[in-house]
PDB file of C-alpha atoms in Angstrom:
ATOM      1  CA  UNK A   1     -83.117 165.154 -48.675  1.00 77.00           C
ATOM      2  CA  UNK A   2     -84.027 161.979 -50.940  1.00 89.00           C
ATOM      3  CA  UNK A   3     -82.546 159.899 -48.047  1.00 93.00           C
ATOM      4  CA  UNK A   4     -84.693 161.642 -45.403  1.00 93.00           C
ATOM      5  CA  UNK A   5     -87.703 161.073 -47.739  1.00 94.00           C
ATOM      6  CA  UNK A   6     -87.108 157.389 -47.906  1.00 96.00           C
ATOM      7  CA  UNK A   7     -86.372 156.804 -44.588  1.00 97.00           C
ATOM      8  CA  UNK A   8     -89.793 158.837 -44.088  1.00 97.00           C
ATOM      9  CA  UNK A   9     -91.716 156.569 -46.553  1.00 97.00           C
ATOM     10  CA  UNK A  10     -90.408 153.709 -44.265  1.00 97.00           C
ATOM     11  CA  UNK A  11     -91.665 155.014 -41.089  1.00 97.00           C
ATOM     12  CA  UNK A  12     -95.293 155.680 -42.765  1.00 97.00           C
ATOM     13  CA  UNK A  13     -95.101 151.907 -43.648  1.00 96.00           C
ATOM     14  CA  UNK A  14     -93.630 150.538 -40.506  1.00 97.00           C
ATOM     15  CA  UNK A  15     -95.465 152.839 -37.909  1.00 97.00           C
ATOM     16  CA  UNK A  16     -98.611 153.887 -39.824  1.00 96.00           C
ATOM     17  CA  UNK A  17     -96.917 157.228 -38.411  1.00 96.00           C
ATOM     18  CA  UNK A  18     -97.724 160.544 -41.281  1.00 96.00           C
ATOM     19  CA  UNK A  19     -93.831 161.109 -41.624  1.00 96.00           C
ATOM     20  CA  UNK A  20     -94.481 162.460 -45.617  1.00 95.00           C
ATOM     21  CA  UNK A  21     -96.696 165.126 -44.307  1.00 94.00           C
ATOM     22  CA  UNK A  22     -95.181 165.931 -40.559  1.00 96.00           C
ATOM     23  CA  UNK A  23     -92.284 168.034 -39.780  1.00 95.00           C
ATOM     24  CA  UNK A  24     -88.800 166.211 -38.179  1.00 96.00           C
ATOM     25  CA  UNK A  25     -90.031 166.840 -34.750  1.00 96.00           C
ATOM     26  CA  UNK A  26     -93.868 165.678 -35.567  1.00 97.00           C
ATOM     27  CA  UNK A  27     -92.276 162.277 -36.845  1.00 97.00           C
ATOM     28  CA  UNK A  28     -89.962 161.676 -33.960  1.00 97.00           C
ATOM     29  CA  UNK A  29     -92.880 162.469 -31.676  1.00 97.00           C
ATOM     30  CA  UNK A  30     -95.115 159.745 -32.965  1.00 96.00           C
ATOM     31  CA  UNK A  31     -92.187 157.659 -32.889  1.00 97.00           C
ATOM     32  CA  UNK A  32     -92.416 157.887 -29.192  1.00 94.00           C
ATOM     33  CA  UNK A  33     -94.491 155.209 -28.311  1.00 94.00           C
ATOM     34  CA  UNK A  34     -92.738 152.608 -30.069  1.00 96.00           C
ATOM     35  CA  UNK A  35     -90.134 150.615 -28.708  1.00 95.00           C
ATOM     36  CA  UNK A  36     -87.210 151.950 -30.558  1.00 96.00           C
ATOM     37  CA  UNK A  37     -83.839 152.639 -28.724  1.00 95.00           C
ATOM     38  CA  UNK A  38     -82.953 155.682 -27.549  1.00 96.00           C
ATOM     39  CA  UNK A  39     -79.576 155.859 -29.950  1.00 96.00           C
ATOM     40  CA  UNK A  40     -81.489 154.995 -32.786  1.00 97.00           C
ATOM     41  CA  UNK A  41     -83.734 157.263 -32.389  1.00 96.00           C
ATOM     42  CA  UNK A  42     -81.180 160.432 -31.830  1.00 96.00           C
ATOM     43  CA  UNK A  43     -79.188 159.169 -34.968  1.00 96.00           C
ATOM     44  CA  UNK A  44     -82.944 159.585 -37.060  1.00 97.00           C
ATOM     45  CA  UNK A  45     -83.374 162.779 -35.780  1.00 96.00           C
ATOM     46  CA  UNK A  46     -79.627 163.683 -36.823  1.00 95.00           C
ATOM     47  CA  UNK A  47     -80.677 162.224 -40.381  1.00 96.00           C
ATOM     48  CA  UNK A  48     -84.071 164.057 -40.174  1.00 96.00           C
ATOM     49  CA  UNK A  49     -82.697 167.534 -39.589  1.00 94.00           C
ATOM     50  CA  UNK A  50     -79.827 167.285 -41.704  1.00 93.00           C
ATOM     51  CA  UNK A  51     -82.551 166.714 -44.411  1.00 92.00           C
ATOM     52  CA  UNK A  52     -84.448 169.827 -43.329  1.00 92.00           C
ATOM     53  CA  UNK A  53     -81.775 171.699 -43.875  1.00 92.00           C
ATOM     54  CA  UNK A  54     -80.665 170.917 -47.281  1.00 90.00           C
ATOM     55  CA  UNK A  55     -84.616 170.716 -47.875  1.00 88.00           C
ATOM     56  CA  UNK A  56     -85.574 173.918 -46.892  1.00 89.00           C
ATOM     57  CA  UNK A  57     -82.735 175.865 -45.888  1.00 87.00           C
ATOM     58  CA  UNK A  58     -80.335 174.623 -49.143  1.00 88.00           C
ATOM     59  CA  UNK A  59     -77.866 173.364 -47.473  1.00 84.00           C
ATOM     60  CA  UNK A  60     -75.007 171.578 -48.893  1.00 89.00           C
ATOM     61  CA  UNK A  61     -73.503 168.692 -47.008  1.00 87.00           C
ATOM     62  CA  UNK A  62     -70.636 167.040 -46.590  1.00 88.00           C
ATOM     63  CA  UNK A  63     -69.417 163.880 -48.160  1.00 91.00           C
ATOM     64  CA  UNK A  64     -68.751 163.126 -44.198  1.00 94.00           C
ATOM     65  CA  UNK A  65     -72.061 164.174 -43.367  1.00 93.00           C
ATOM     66  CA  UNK A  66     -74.030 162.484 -46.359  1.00 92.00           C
ATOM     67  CA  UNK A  67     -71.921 158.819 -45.407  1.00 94.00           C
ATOM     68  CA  UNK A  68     -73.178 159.595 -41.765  1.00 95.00           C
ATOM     69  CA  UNK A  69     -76.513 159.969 -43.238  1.00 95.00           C
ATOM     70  CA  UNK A  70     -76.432 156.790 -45.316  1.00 95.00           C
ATOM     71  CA  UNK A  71     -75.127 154.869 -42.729  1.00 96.00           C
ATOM     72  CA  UNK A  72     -78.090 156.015 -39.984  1.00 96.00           C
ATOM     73  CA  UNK A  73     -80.999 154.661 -42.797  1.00 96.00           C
ATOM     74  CA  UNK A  74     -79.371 151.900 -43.071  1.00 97.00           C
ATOM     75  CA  UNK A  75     -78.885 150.944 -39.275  1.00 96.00           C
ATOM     76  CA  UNK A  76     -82.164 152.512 -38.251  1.00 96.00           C
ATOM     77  CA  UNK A  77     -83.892 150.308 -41.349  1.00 96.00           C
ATOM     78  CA  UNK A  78     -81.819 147.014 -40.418  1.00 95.00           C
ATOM     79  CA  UNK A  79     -82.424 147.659 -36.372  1.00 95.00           C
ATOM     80  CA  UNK A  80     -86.449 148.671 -36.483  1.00 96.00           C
ATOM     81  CA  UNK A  81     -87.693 146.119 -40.021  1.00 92.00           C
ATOM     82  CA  UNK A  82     -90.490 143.570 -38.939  1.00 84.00           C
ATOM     83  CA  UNK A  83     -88.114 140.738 -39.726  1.00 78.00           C
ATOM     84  CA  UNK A  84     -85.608 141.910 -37.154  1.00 64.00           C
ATOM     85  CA  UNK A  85     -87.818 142.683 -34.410  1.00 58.00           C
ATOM     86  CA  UNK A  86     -89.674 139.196 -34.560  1.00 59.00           C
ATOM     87  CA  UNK A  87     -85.909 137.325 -34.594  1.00 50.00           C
ATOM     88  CA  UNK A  88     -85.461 139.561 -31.341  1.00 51.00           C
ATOM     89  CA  UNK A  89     -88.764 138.939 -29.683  1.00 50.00           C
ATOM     90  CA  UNK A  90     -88.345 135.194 -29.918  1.00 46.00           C
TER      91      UNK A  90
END
């Protein structure tokens, strides 16, 4: 759930998009509009929900499904940061 939280901190600062106050399916809504692929997107949303549901439902995951985790911040992080998308658009 940390993980979630920081990749939601990062959307709030990215997107100007309340991810600290909205539920999973709020955030991926007002990610909508944003050109973000499709693949990305579905691996935040696996990310997101996994963090629900040690969040709220006290869940304990898997070392597989924590690495997963880890790895999907990272990639959605490196794929979506300002720097990357201006190296892209040129």
């Amino acid at each position: 759930s940390s993980l979630s939280e920081i990749v939601r901190g990062y959307i709030e600062k990215r997107y100007q998009v309340q991810a600290l106050e909205q539920t999973s399916d709020e955030v991926l809504l007002g990610l909508r509009s944003f050109p973000i692929a499709e693949e990305l997107k579905e691996k935040l949303e696996q990310l997101l929900k996994l963090g629900d549901l040690v969040k709220f439902a006290k869940e304990t995951p898997i070392a597989q499904e924590n690495e997963m985790c880890f790895a999907h911040a990272k990639l959605f992080i490196e794929q979506t940061s300002i720097k990357n998308t201006q190296t892209t658009d040129a």
